[in-house]
mmCIF file of C-alpha atoms and ligand atoms in Angstrom:
data_model
loop_
_atom_site.group_PDB
_atom_site.id
_atom_site.type_symbol
_atom_site.label_atom_id
_atom_site.label_comp_id
_atom_site.label_asym_id
_atom_site.label_seq_id
_atom_site.Cartn_x
_atom_site.Cartn_y
_atom_site.Cartn_z
ATOM 1 C CA ALA J 1 -11.290 25.783 29.559
ATOM 2 C CA SER J 2 -12.759 24.849 26.231
ATOM 3 C CA ARG J 3 -12.950 21.163 25.385
ATOM 4 C CA LEU J 4 -11.904 18.931 22.509
ATOM 5 C CA GLY J 5 -13.565 15.610 21.851
ATOM 6 C CA ILE J 6 -12.207 12.427 20.378
ATOM 7 C CA LEU J 7 -13.735 9.264 18.997
ATOM 8 C CA GLY J 8 -11.616 6.323 20.057
ATOM 9 C CA GLY J 9 -9.607 5.651 23.183
ATOM 10 C CA GLY J 10 -6.375 4.089 21.921
ATOM 11 C CA GLN J 11 -2.804 5.352 22.145
ATOM 12 C CA LEU J 12 -3.345 7.904 19.380
ATOM 13 C CA GLY J 13 -6.162 9.388 21.452
ATOM 14 C CA ARG J 14 -3.954 9.384 24.536
ATOM 15 C CA MET J 15 -1.135 11.277 22.803
ATOM 16 C CA PHE J 16 -3.679 13.667 21.281
ATOM 17 C CA ALA J 17 -5.057 14.285 24.802
ATOM 18 C CA HIS J 18 -1.567 15.003 26.146
ATOM 19 C CA ALA J 19 -0.987 17.576 23.399
ATOM 20 C CA ALA J 20 -4.425 19.152 23.921
ATOM 21 C CA GLN J 21 -3.972 19.366 27.680
ATOM 22 C CA ALA J 22 -0.544 20.962 27.278
ATOM 23 C CA MET J 23 -2.342 23.717 25.376
ATOM 24 C CA GLY J 24 -4.985 24.195 28.062
ATOM 25 C CA TYR J 25 -7.837 22.106 26.679
ATOM 26 C CA GLN J 26 -9.871 19.535 28.489
ATOM 27 C CA VAL J 27 -10.480 16.326 26.571
ATOM 28 C CA ALA J 28 -13.600 14.156 26.254
ATOM 29 C CA VAL J 29 -13.275 10.614 24.866
ATOM 30 C CA LEU J 30 -16.004 8.401 23.434
ATOM 31 C CA GLU J 31 -14.808 4.824 23.830
ATOM 32 C CA PRO J 32 -16.687 1.680 24.885
ATOM 33 C CA GLU J 33 -13.695 0.115 26.663
ATOM 34 C CA ALA J 34 -13.126 1.015 30.290
ATOM 35 C CA ALA J 35 -9.383 1.125 30.893
ATOM 36 C CA CYS J 36 -8.245 2.350 27.490
ATOM 37 C CA PRO J 37 -5.073 4.437 27.016
ATOM 38 C CA ALA J 38 -6.884 7.714 26.280
ATOM 39 C CA ALA J 39 -9.529 7.486 29.017
ATOM 40 C CA GLN J 40 -6.749 7.235 31.607
ATOM 41 C CA VAL J 41 -5.658 10.772 30.805
ATOM 42 C CA ALA J 42 -8.818 12.485 29.495
ATOM 43 C CA GLU J 43 -10.982 14.567 31.833
ATOM 44 C CA HIS J 44 -14.200 13.040 30.486
ATOM 45 C CA HIS J 45 -14.892 9.488 29.363
ATOM 46 C CA VAL J 46 -18.167 8.636 27.671
ATOM 47 C CA GLN J 47 -18.121 4.862 27.869
ATOM 48 C CA LEU J 48 -20.458 3.979 25.017
ATOM 49 C CA ALA J 49 -20.138 2.597 21.483
ATOM 50 C CA TYR J 50 -18.947 4.813 18.605
ATOM 51 C CA ASP J 51 -22.393 4.663 17.010
ATOM 52 C CA ASP J 52 -24.435 5.076 20.174
ATOM 53 C CA GLU J 53 -26.675 8.109 19.625
ATOM 54 C CA GLN J 54 -26.782 8.970 23.301
ATOM 55 C CA GLY J 55 -23.027 8.706 23.501
ATOM 56 C CA LEU J 56 -22.593 10.960 20.485
ATOM 57 C CA ALA J 57 -25.048 13.495 21.918
ATOM 58 C CA LEU J 58 -23.164 13.464 25.215
ATOM 59 C CA LEU J 59 -19.808 13.901 23.493
ATOM 60 C CA SER J 60 -21.270 16.765 21.462
ATOM 61 C CA ARG J 61 -22.471 18.491 24.624
ATOM 62 C CA LEU J 62 -19.111 17.997 26.336
ATOM 63 C CA ALA J 63 -16.992 19.095 23.370
ATOM 64 C CA PRO J 64 -17.995 21.406 20.520
ATOM 65 C CA ARG J 65 -15.007 20.238 18.441
ATOM 66 C CA VAL J 66 -14.439 16.564 17.756
ATOM 67 C CA THR J 67 -11.819 14.507 15.940
ATOM 68 C CA THR J 68 -11.157 10.795 15.549
ATOM 69 C CA GLU J 69 -8.165 8.630 16.349
ATOM 70 C CA PHE J 70 -9.631 5.482 14.874
ATOM 71 C CA GLU J 71 -9.960 5.164 11.110
ATOM 72 C CA ASN J 72 -12.874 2.739 11.174
ATOM 73 C CA VAL J 73 -15.170 4.916 13.239
ATOM 74 C CA PRO J 74 -18.637 4.898 11.596
ATOM 75 C CA ALA J 75 -18.738 7.791 9.121
ATOM 76 C CA ASP J 76 -22.375 8.340 10.157
ATOM 77 C CA SER J 77 -21.206 9.149 13.677
ATOM 78 C CA LEU J 78 -18.972 11.913 12.312
ATOM 79 C CA LYS J 79 -21.890 13.182 10.223
ATOM 80 C CA LEU J 80 -24.167 13.250 13.243
ATOM 81 C CA LEU J 81 -21.565 15.083 15.347
ATOM 82 C CA ALA J 82 -21.104 17.630 12.551
ATOM 83 C CA THR J 83 -24.754 18.692 12.864
ATOM 84 C CA GLY J 84 -24.038 20.056 16.335
ATOM 85 C CA GLY J 85 -20.398 21.114 16.187
ATOM 86 C CA PHE J 86 -17.131 21.170 14.264
ATOM 87 C CA VAL J 87 -15.744 17.823 13.150
ATOM 88 C CA ALA J 88 -12.342 17.303 11.557
ATOM 89 C CA PRO J 89 -11.544 15.342 9.493
ATOM 90 C CA ALA J 90 -14.977 15.328 7.856
ATOM 91 C CA ALA J 91 -17.052 12.167 7.391
ATOM 92 C CA ALA J 92 -16.634 12.339 3.601
ATOM 93 C CA CYS J 93 -12.819 12.229 3.871
ATOM 94 C CA VAL J 94 -12.811 9.429 6.431
ATOM 95 C CA SER J 95 -15.241 7.430 4.243
ATOM 96 C CA ILE J 96 -12.826 7.461 1.316
ATOM 97 C CA ALA J 97 -9.956 6.262 3.518
ATOM 98 C CA GLN J 98 -12.146 3.453 4.907
ATOM 99 C CA ASP J 99 -12.697 1.855 1.519
ATOM 100 C CA ARG J 100 -9.603 0.749 -0.427
ATOM 101 C CA LEU J 101 -11.408 0.847 -3.745
ATOM 102 C CA ALA J 102 -12.843 4.348 -3.218
ATOM 103 C CA GLU J 103 -9.394 5.396 -2.018
ATOM 104 C CA LYS J 104 -7.736 3.999 -5.139
ATOM 105 C CA HIS J 105 -10.269 5.710 -7.416
ATOM 106 C CA PHE J 106 -9.591 8.949 -5.607
ATOM 107 C CA PHE J 107 -5.793 8.521 -5.869
ATOM 108 C CA THR J 108 -6.123 7.712 -9.569
ATOM 109 C CA ARG J 109 -8.051 10.954 -10.084
ATOM 110 C CA CYS J 110 -5.366 12.903 -8.160
ATOM 111 C CA GLY J 111 -2.687 11.183 -10.245
ATOM 112 C CA LEU J 112 -3.731 13.209 -13.269
ATOM 113 C CA HIS J 113 -2.008 16.200 -11.705
ATOM 114 C CA THR J 114 0.382 14.632 -9.173
ATOM 115 C CA GLY J 115 1.760 12.054 -11.609
ATOM 116 C CA VAL J 116 1.704 9.512 -8.746
ATOM 117 C CA TYR J 117 -0.709 6.576 -9.118
ATOM 118 C CA PRO J 118 -1.836 3.602 -7.034
ATOM 119 C CA ALA J 119 -0.785 0.031 -7.901
ATOM 120 C CA PRO J 120 -2.658 -1.544 -10.835
ATOM 121 C CA HIS J 121 -5.762 -3.080 -9.269
ATOM 122 C CA TRP J 122 -9.206 -4.540 -9.839
ATOM 123 C CA GLY J 123 -12.259 -4.428 -7.570
ATOM 124 C CA ILE J 124 -13.800 -7.841 -6.912
ATOM 125 C CA ALA J 125 -17.333 -8.109 -5.516
ATOM 126 C CA SER J 126 -18.657 -11.063 -7.529
ATOM 127 C CA GLU J 127 -17.693 -14.216 -9.423
ATOM 128 C CA GLU J 128 -17.987 -12.184 -12.591
ATOM 129 C CA ASP J 129 -15.418 -9.642 -11.342
ATOM 130 C CA LEU J 130 -13.212 -12.541 -10.296
ATOM 131 C CA ASN J 131 -13.325 -14.084 -13.754
ATOM 132 C CA SER J 132 -12.498 -10.822 -15.497
ATOM 133 C CA VAL J 133 -9.192 -10.332 -13.659
ATOM 134 C CA LYS J 134 -6.459 -9.607 -16.202
ATOM 135 C CA ASP J 135 -3.345 -11.809 -16.240
ATOM 136 C CA ASP J 136 -0.975 -8.936 -15.563
ATOM 137 C CA LEU J 137 -2.429 -8.391 -12.061
ATOM 138 C CA LEU J 138 -0.894 -11.690 -10.958
ATOM 139 C CA PRO J 139 0.986 -12.410 -8.792
ATOM 140 C CA GLY J 140 -0.940 -10.020 -6.584
ATOM 141 C CA ILE J 141 -2.329 -9.239 -3.166
ATOM 142 C CA LEU J 142 -6.031 -9.677 -2.480
ATOM 143 C CA LYS J 143 -7.180 -7.198 0.166
ATOM 144 C CA THR J 144 -10.583 -6.664 1.771
ATOM 145 C CA THR J 145 -11.814 -3.200 0.825
ATOM 146 C CA ARG J 146 -12.754 -2.394 4.419
ATOM 147 C CA MET J 147 -11.360 -2.865 7.935
ATOM 148 C CA GLY J 148 -7.923 -4.302 7.096
ATOM 149 C CA TYR J 149 -4.902 -3.076 9.085
ATOM 150 C CA ASP J 150 -1.448 -4.318 10.131
ATOM 151 C CA GLY J 151 -1.501 -6.613 7.105
ATOM 152 C CA LYS J 152 -4.690 -8.336 8.324
ATOM 153 C CA GLY J 153 -7.386 -8.929 5.708
ATOM 154 C CA GLN J 154 -4.958 -9.546 2.883
ATOM 155 C CA VAL J 155 -3.603 -12.610 1.121
ATOM 156 C CA ARG J 156 -0.805 -12.948 -1.395
ATOM 157 C CA VAL J 157 -1.841 -14.919 -4.461
ATOM 158 C CA ARG J 158 0.518 -16.258 -7.121
ATOM 159 C CA ASN J 159 -2.000 -17.452 -9.691
ATOM 160 C CA ARG J 160 -5.699 -17.714 -10.540
ATOM 161 C CA GLU J 161 -6.193 -20.840 -8.529
ATOM 162 C CA GLU J 162 -4.857 -19.188 -5.367
ATOM 163 C CA LEU J 163 -6.900 -16.100 -6.166
ATOM 164 C CA HIS J 164 -10.114 -18.127 -6.330
ATOM 165 C CA THR J 165 -9.306 -19.927 -3.079
ATOM 166 C CA ALA J 166 -8.438 -16.665 -1.329
ATOM 167 C CA TYR J 167 -11.561 -14.907 -2.572
ATOM 168 C CA ALA J 168 -13.774 -17.783 -1.426
ATOM 169 C CA LEU J 169 -12.285 -17.433 2.064
ATOM 170 C CA MET J 170 -12.433 -13.645 2.232
ATOM 171 C CA GLN J 171 -15.935 -13.124 0.857
ATOM 172 C CA GLY J 172 -17.441 -9.706 0.319
ATOM 173 C CA HIS J 173 -15.793 -6.781 -1.384
ATOM 174 C CA CYS J 174 -12.115 -7.093 -2.173
ATOM 175 C CA VAL J 175 -9.504 -5.444 -4.295
ATOM 176 C CA LEU J 176 -6.740 -7.315 -6.077
ATOM 177 C CA GLU J 177 -3.501 -5.373 -6.391
ATOM 178 C CA LYS J 178 -0.597 -6.272 -8.584
ATOM 179 C CA MET J 179 2.434 -7.335 -6.497
ATOM 180 C CA LEU J 180 5.005 -4.613 -7.055
ATOM 181 C CA PRO J 181 8.792 -4.831 -6.666
ATOM 182 C CA LEU J 182 9.294 -2.623 -3.595
ATOM 183 C CA ALA J 183 12.675 -1.103 -2.824
ATOM 184 C CA TYR J 184 11.372 0.386 0.422
ATOM 185 C CA GLU J 185 8.328 2.103 1.940
ATOM 186 C CA VAL J 186 7.870 5.710 2.975
ATOM 187 C CA SER J 187 5.109 7.812 4.440
ATOM 188 C CA VAL J 188 4.327 11.486 4.321
ATOM 189 C CA LEU J 189 2.462 13.326 7.045
ATOM 190 C CA VAL J 190 0.509 16.398 5.986
ATOM 191 C CA ALA J 191 -1.806 18.725 7.850
ATOM 192 C CA ARG J 192 -4.290 21.288 6.642
ATOM 193 C CA GLY J 193 -6.315 23.969 8.374
ATOM 194 C CA VAL J 194 -9.863 25.104 7.558
ATOM 195 C CA ASP J 195 -8.403 28.127 5.789
ATOM 196 C CA GLY J 196 -6.641 25.803 3.335
ATOM 197 C CA GLU J 197 -3.166 26.437 4.744
ATOM 198 C CA ALA J 198 -1.232 23.151 4.588
ATOM 199 C CA VAL J 199 2.109 21.864 5.858
ATOM 200 C CA VAL J 200 4.094 18.756 4.978
ATOM 201 C CA TYR J 201 6.549 16.937 7.252
ATOM 202 C CA PRO J 202 9.820 15.393 6.117
ATOM 203 C CA ILE J 203 9.479 12.015 4.439
ATOM 204 C CA ALA J 204 9.758 8.988 6.757
ATOM 205 C CA GLU J 205 10.983 5.502 5.890
ATOM 206 C CA ASN J 206 9.176 2.534 7.370
ATOM 207 C CA VAL J 207 10.131 -1.066 8.015
ATOM 208 C CA HIS J 208 7.397 -3.553 8.902
ATOM 209 C CA ARG J 209 7.756 -6.878 10.668
ATOM 210 C CA ASP J 210 4.966 -9.470 10.492
ATOM 211 C CA GLY J 211 2.746 -6.806 8.930
ATOM 212 C CA ILE J 212 3.195 -4.351 11.826
ATOM 213 C CA LEU J 213 5.249 -1.173 11.688
ATOM 214 C CA PHE J 214 8.605 -1.945 13.295
ATOM 215 C CA THR J 215 10.834 1.091 12.747
ATOM 216 C CA THR J 216 10.567 4.538 11.207
ATOM 217 C CA LEU J 217 13.620 6.529 10.154
ATOM 218 C CA ALA J 218 13.150 10.228 9.463
ATOM 219 C CA PRO J 219 14.158 11.841 7.281
ATOM 220 C CA SER J 220 14.257 8.778 5.028
ATOM 221 C CA PRO J 221 17.922 7.872 4.463
ATOM 222 C CA ASN J 222 17.221 6.153 1.132
ATOM 223 C CA VAL J 223 14.940 8.537 -0.654
ATOM 224 C CA SER J 224 16.434 10.872 -3.264
ATOM 225 C CA PRO J 225 15.626 14.594 -3.036
ATOM 226 C CA GLU J 226 13.522 14.355 -6.235
ATOM 227 C CA VAL J 227 11.451 11.427 -4.959
ATOM 228 C CA ALA J 228 10.988 13.185 -1.607
ATOM 229 C CA ARG J 229 9.743 16.315 -3.370
ATOM 230 C CA GLN J 230 7.442 14.284 -5.606
ATOM 231 C CA ALA J 231 5.891 12.419 -2.656
ATOM 232 C CA GLN J 232 5.517 15.593 -0.605
ATOM 233 C CA LYS J 233 3.897 17.415 -3.521
ATOM 234 C CA ALA J 234 1.536 14.486 -4.122
ATOM 235 C CA ALA J 235 0.603 14.508 -0.422
ATOM 236 C CA LEU J 236 -0.127 18.247 -0.508
ATOM 237 C CA ASP J 237 -2.212 17.846 -3.674
ATOM 238 C CA ILE J 238 -4.142 14.952 -2.133
ATOM 239 C CA ILE J 239 -4.964 16.808 1.085
ATOM 240 C CA ALA J 240 -6.069 19.890 -0.878
ATOM 241 C CA GLU J 241 -8.180 17.808 -3.269
ATOM 242 C CA LEU J 242 -9.901 16.190 -0.276
ATOM 243 C CA GLY J 243 -10.497 19.567 1.355
ATOM 244 C CA TYR J 244 -9.295 17.759 4.447
ATOM 245 C CA VAL J 245 -8.873 19.416 7.844
ATOM 246 C CA GLY J 246 -6.397 17.886 10.299
ATOM 247 C CA VAL J 247 -3.467 15.493 10.104
ATOM 248 C CA LEU J 248 -3.362 12.926 7.303
ATOM 249 C CA CYS J 249 -0.735 10.259 6.657
ATOM 250 C CA ILE J 250 -0.116 8.879 3.179
ATOM 251 C CA GLU J 251 1.914 5.725 2.522
ATOM 252 C CA PHE J 252 3.961 5.353 -0.651
ATOM 253 C CA PHE J 253 5.985 2.521 -2.138
ATOM 254 C CA VAL J 254 9.325 3.298 -3.735
ATOM 255 C CA LEU J 255 9.863 0.693 -6.448
ATOM 256 C CA THR J 256 13.160 -0.843 -7.496
ATOM 257 C CA ASP J 257 13.167 1.375 -10.621
ATOM 258 C CA GLY J 258 12.982 4.465 -8.381
ATOM 259 C CA SER J 259 9.385 5.388 -9.248
ATOM 260 C CA ILE J 260 6.742 5.871 -6.554
ATOM 261 C CA VAL J 261 3.276 4.474 -6.045
ATOM 262 C CA VAL J 262 0.693 5.717 -3.562
ATOM 263 C CA ASN J 263 -0.558 2.904 -1.298
ATOM 264 C CA GLU J 264 -3.069 4.100 1.265
ATOM 265 C CA MET J 265 -3.881 6.924 3.642
ATOM 266 C CA ALA J 266 -4.810 7.141 7.305
ATOM 267 C CA PRO J 267 -7.159 10.006 8.244
ATOM 268 C CA ARG J 268 -5.444 10.748 11.570
ATOM 269 C CA PRO J 269 -2.036 10.994 13.199
ATOM 270 C CA HIS J 270 -0.071 7.856 12.336
ATOM 271 C CA ASN J 271 2.399 5.510 13.985
ATOM 272 C CA SER J 272 5.041 6.487 11.414
ATOM 273 C CA GLY J 273 4.629 10.115 12.561
ATOM 274 C CA HIS J 274 5.452 9.458 16.221
ATOM 275 C CA TYR J 275 9.010 10.674 15.629
ATOM 276 C CA THR J 276 7.602 14.223 15.262
ATOM 277 C CA MET J 277 6.942 14.273 19.039
ATOM 278 C CA ASP J 278 10.650 14.346 19.793
ATOM 279 C CA ALA J 279 12.290 15.472 16.567
ATOM 280 C CA CYS J 280 10.124 18.282 15.153
ATOM 281 C CA ASP J 281 9.092 21.755 16.271
ATOM 282 C CA THR J 282 5.431 20.676 16.286
ATOM 283 C CA SER J 283 4.332 17.087 16.928
ATOM 284 C CA GLN J 284 1.635 15.487 14.790
ATOM 285 C CA PHE J 285 -0.663 15.521 17.827
ATOM 286 C CA GLU J 286 -0.169 19.213 18.523
ATOM 287 C CA GLN J 287 -0.775 19.806 14.816
ATOM 288 C CA GLN J 288 -4.078 17.914 15.078
ATOM 289 C CA VAL J 289 -5.072 20.050 18.086
ATOM 290 C CA ARG J 290 -4.209 23.217 16.170
ATOM 291 C CA ALA J 291 -6.214 22.158 13.112
ATOM 292 C CA LEU J 292 -9.210 21.098 15.203
ATOM 293 C CA ALA J 293 -9.150 24.286 17.284
ATOM 294 C CA GLN J 294 -8.740 26.379 14.110
ATOM 295 C CA LEU J 295 -5.432 27.799 15.304
ATOM 296 C CA PRO J 296 -2.472 28.463 12.997
ATOM 297 C CA LEU J 297 -0.566 25.284 12.102
ATOM 298 C CA GLY J 298 2.878 24.907 13.683
ATOM 299 C CA SER J 299 6.327 24.650 12.125
ATOM 300 C CA VAL J 300 7.168 21.200 10.746
ATOM 301 C CA ARG J 301 10.924 21.773 10.960
ATOM 302 C CA GLN J 302 12.783 18.645 12.019
ATOM 303 C CA HIS J 303 15.566 19.582 14.421
ATOM 304 C CA SER J 304 17.112 16.127 14.936
ATOM 305 C CA ALA J 305 17.535 12.926 12.999
ATOM 306 C CA ALA J 306 15.119 10.347 14.387
ATOM 307 C CA ALA J 307 14.857 6.572 14.560
ATOM 308 C CA MET J 308 11.638 5.233 16.071
ATOM 309 C CA LEU J 309 11.232 1.702 17.379
ATOM 310 C CA ASN J 310 7.794 0.312 18.114
ATOM 311 C CA ILE J 311 7.564 -1.619 21.361
ATOM 312 C CA LEU J 312 5.267 -4.596 21.046
ATOM 313 C CA GLY J 313 4.040 -6.801 23.877
ATOM 314 C CA ASP J 314 6.465 -9.540 22.778
ATOM 315 C CA VAL J 315 9.323 -7.892 24.671
ATOM 316 C CA TRP J 316 7.516 -8.524 27.966
ATOM 317 C CA PHE J 317 7.749 -12.277 27.385
ATOM 318 C CA ASP J 318 10.771 -14.264 28.526
ATOM 319 C CA GLY J 319 9.716 -17.721 27.468
ATOM 320 C CA GLU J 320 6.594 -18.345 29.531
ATOM 321 C CA ARG J 321 7.386 -15.697 32.113
ATOM 322 C CA GLN J 322 6.362 -12.059 31.807
ATOM 323 C CA ARG J 323 8.591 -9.248 33.051
ATOM 324 C CA GLU J 324 8.881 -5.524 32.528
ATOM 325 C CA PRO J 325 11.578 -4.665 29.968
ATOM 326 C CA ALA J 326 14.720 -2.878 31.215
ATOM 327 C CA TRP J 327 13.603 0.688 30.625
ATOM 328 C CA ASP J 328 16.494 2.000 32.725
ATOM 329 C CA LYS J 329 18.941 0.547 30.201
ATOM 330 C CA ILE J 330 16.954 1.952 27.260
ATOM 331 C CA LEU J 331 16.813 5.385 28.866
ATOM 332 C CA ALA J 332 20.565 5.352 29.481
ATOM 333 C CA ILE J 333 21.015 5.534 25.685
ATOM 334 C CA PRO J 334 21.611 9.154 24.630
ATOM 335 C CA GLY J 335 18.654 10.789 22.917
ATOM 336 C CA ALA J 336 16.169 8.088 23.940
ATOM 337 C CA HIS J 337 12.558 9.195 24.399
ATOM 338 C CA LEU J 338 10.314 6.488 25.812
ATOM 339 C CA HIS J 339 6.548 6.594 25.319
ATOM 340 C CA LEU J 340 4.387 3.936 26.980
ATOM 341 C CA TYR J 341 0.656 3.809 26.382
ATOM 342 C CA GLY J 342 -0.557 2.609 29.786
ATOM 343 C CA LYS J 343 -1.988 -0.677 28.519
ATOM 344 C CA ALA J 344 -2.623 -2.910 31.496
ATOM 345 C CA GLU J 345 -1.787 -6.197 29.840
ATOM 346 C CA ALA J 346 1.107 -7.020 27.537
ATOM 347 C CA ARG J 347 0.069 -9.268 24.683
ATOM 348 C CA ARG J 348 2.179 -10.446 21.800
ATOM 349 C CA ALA J 349 1.947 -8.178 18.717
ATOM 350 C CA ARG J 350 0.137 -5.536 20.782
ATOM 351 C CA LYS J 351 1.512 -2.005 20.444
ATOM 352 C CA MET J 352 2.548 -1.098 24.010
ATOM 353 C CA GLY J 353 4.692 1.939 23.321
ATOM 354 C CA HIS J 354 7.525 3.290 21.218
ATOM 355 C CA VAL J 355 10.935 4.763 21.736
ATOM 356 C CA THR J 356 12.419 7.448 19.531
ATOM 357 C CA PHE J 357 16.149 8.050 19.353
ATOM 358 C CA VAL J 358 17.047 11.574 18.350
ATOM 359 C CA ALA J 359 20.602 12.465 17.401
ATOM 360 C CA SER J 360 22.679 14.898 15.399
ATOM 361 C CA SER J 361 23.012 12.321 12.610
ATOM 362 C CA MET J 362 20.980 9.406 11.279
ATOM 363 C CA GLU J 363 23.985 7.083 11.759
ATOM 364 C CA LEU J 364 23.962 7.828 15.476
ATOM 365 C CA ALA J 365 20.192 7.553 15.808
ATOM 366 C CA ARG J 366 20.245 4.174 14.038
ATOM 367 C CA ALA J 367 23.168 2.884 16.116
ATOM 368 C CA ASN J 368 21.218 3.791 19.265
ATOM 369 C CA LEU J 369 18.126 2.025 17.960
ATOM 370 C CA ARG J 370 20.242 -1.076 17.326
ATOM 371 C CA SER J 371 21.564 -0.945 20.918
ATOM 372 C CA ALA J 372 17.976 -0.810 22.152
ATOM 373 C CA CYS J 373 17.111 -3.904 20.096
ATOM 374 C CA VAL J 374 19.949 -5.781 21.818
ATOM 375 C CA ILE J 375 18.697 -4.707 25.267
ATOM 376 C CA LEU J 376 15.126 -5.705 24.416
ATOM 377 C CA GLY J 377 16.250 -9.000 22.897
ATOM 378 C CA ILE J 378 14.804 -8.394 19.452
ATOM 379 C CA ALA J 379 16.530 -8.688 16.085
ATOM 380 C CA ALA J 380 17.474 -5.277 14.681
ATOM 381 C CA PRO J 381 16.101 -4.467 11.223
ATOM 382 C CA GLU J 382 18.656 -5.188 8.484
ATOM 383 C CA SER J 383 18.129 -1.784 6.919
ATOM 384 C CA ALA J 384 18.439 0.212 10.149
HETATM 385 P P1 LIG R 1 -1.479 -0.628 7.718
HETATM 386 O O1 LIG R 1 -1.231 -1.328 9.022
HETATM 387 O O2 LIG R 1 -0.320 0.215 7.251
HETATM 388 O O3 LIG R 1 -2.785 0.097 7.673
HETATM 389 P P2 LIG R 1 -2.696 -2.482 5.860
HETATM 390 O O4 LIG R 1 -3.068 -3.742 6.538
HETATM 391 O O5 LIG R 1 -3.776 -1.481 5.613
HETATM 392 O O6 LIG R 1 -1.486 -1.809 6.621
HETATM 393 P P3 LIG R 1 -1.236 -2.233 3.324
HETATM 394 O O7 LIG R 1 -0.470 -1.064 3.804
HETATM 395 O O8 LIG R 1 -2.086 -2.024 2.140
HETATM 396 O O9 LIG R 1 -2.089 -2.939 4.473
HETATM 397 O O10 LIG R 1 -0.229 -3.414 3.009
HETATM 398 C C1 LIG R 1 0.612 -3.945 4.015
HETATM 399 C C2 LIG R 1 1.997 -4.173 3.481
HETATM 400 O O11 LIG R 1 1.965 -5.149 2.430
HETATM 401 C C3 LIG R 1 2.630 -2.951 2.858
HETATM 402 O O12 LIG R 1 3.217 -2.128 3.836
HETATM 403 C C4 LIG R 1 3.623 -3.595 1.886
HETATM 404 O O13 LIG R 1 4.778 -4.031 2.569
HETATM 405 C C5 LIG R 1 2.882 -4.822 1.398
HETATM 406 N N1 LIG R 1 2.141 -4.527 0.162
HETATM 407 C C6 LIG R 1 0.872 -4.045 0.094
HETATM 408 N N2 LIG R 1 0.473 -3.879 -1.170
HETATM 409 C C7 LIG R 1 1.508 -4.251 -1.952
HETATM 410 C C8 LIG R 1 1.714 -4.319 -3.369
HETATM 411 N N3 LIG R 1 0.767 -3.960 -4.244
HETATM 412 N N4 LIG R 1 2.910 -4.783 -3.824
HETATM 413 C C9 LIG R 1 3.872 -5.170 -2.940
HETATM 414 N N5 LIG R 1 3.742 -5.127 -1.598
HETATM 415 C C10 LIG R 1 2.579 -4.677 -1.102
HETATM 416 MG MG1 LIG R 2 -4.050 0.447 6.223
HETATM 417 MG MG1 LIG R 3 -0.295 0.339 5.204
#
């Protein structure tokens, strides 16, 4: 069988491997950690660093087509792999998504034809930049330009004094964003093939808890048809402008006045797209396989309403004791699809799995998600 390669061995790599294997591919993973979720299921595990030249050469020899599941993979590694095979998404696209300021410049450029812009912002790399911050960017959020995720690497600042303190602690390159009045948050998953054919999934609505994605409802129950169309069109324009190949997820804010703002993008399948595995004709992982293998993209039709609940390590903890959650009770809920990532150790705030409830209506899917929260002993989201 022909082989597909992947940089990164986390749960996204594992679910990609499952989809690839279902379609007859073998999978090779480059990942320095031994017992990672993807290496448990892949046929080949190159256990070296993402920038190890020998590791990259080995991966290249094992798999002529390579993708990434980790957005902070060194862009140079993707470039190197592209000299010997097909790499999607390309290093240039991943580089933009790795740098918030480059990403915002790119979104601003796209805004000229999508009409959707990023939050007002200002890049800060020096004291001089810091002192030229305009008043109307405060209160704001100071974010590191690189490596931030799950709300890490960002600080909310109410005034100049807090901004100076925060910048002194963060160091390096940052971007200050104006704090916007969010009504709710949505994300749009798009995919594009080498031939330029692109597809867009239904819009998903996301609730975070402590900076980590908590639930996704799809299709978004709050979004109006016009806003959904606008976000989907912006996502299609963005993926075309990038010349991107593969699955891309773009986060948007819906503001209290009903307008939308583009926040950030992830150059890979995304946690908010996990619902596609159980609720759409083609999952985001199968779509990534199709794009990478240069096969036709699959239908993005959603056949069931879906409510996805992330399962964090916290639910293993009962005070000091650790115990396996009651999966039998979760699976007794109609339409429950449990996905566990095979992580050996449960740690608080660690993504261990997710469960998606599919149903004939969003009301039912949400009610089932709420029942699961009761079983797991976690507070249900107010909006779900
Ligand atoms: P992810 O885990 O999605 O990659 P991240 O750490 O890269 O997250 P962001 O998505 O930029 O960070 O921000 C995290 C959250 O902070 C957002 O989902 C949103 O709730 C809030 N937030 C970020 N920027 C703004 C803003 N300009 N105005 C209001 N809220 C914001
Ligand atoms: Mg991010
Ligand atoms: Mg985000």
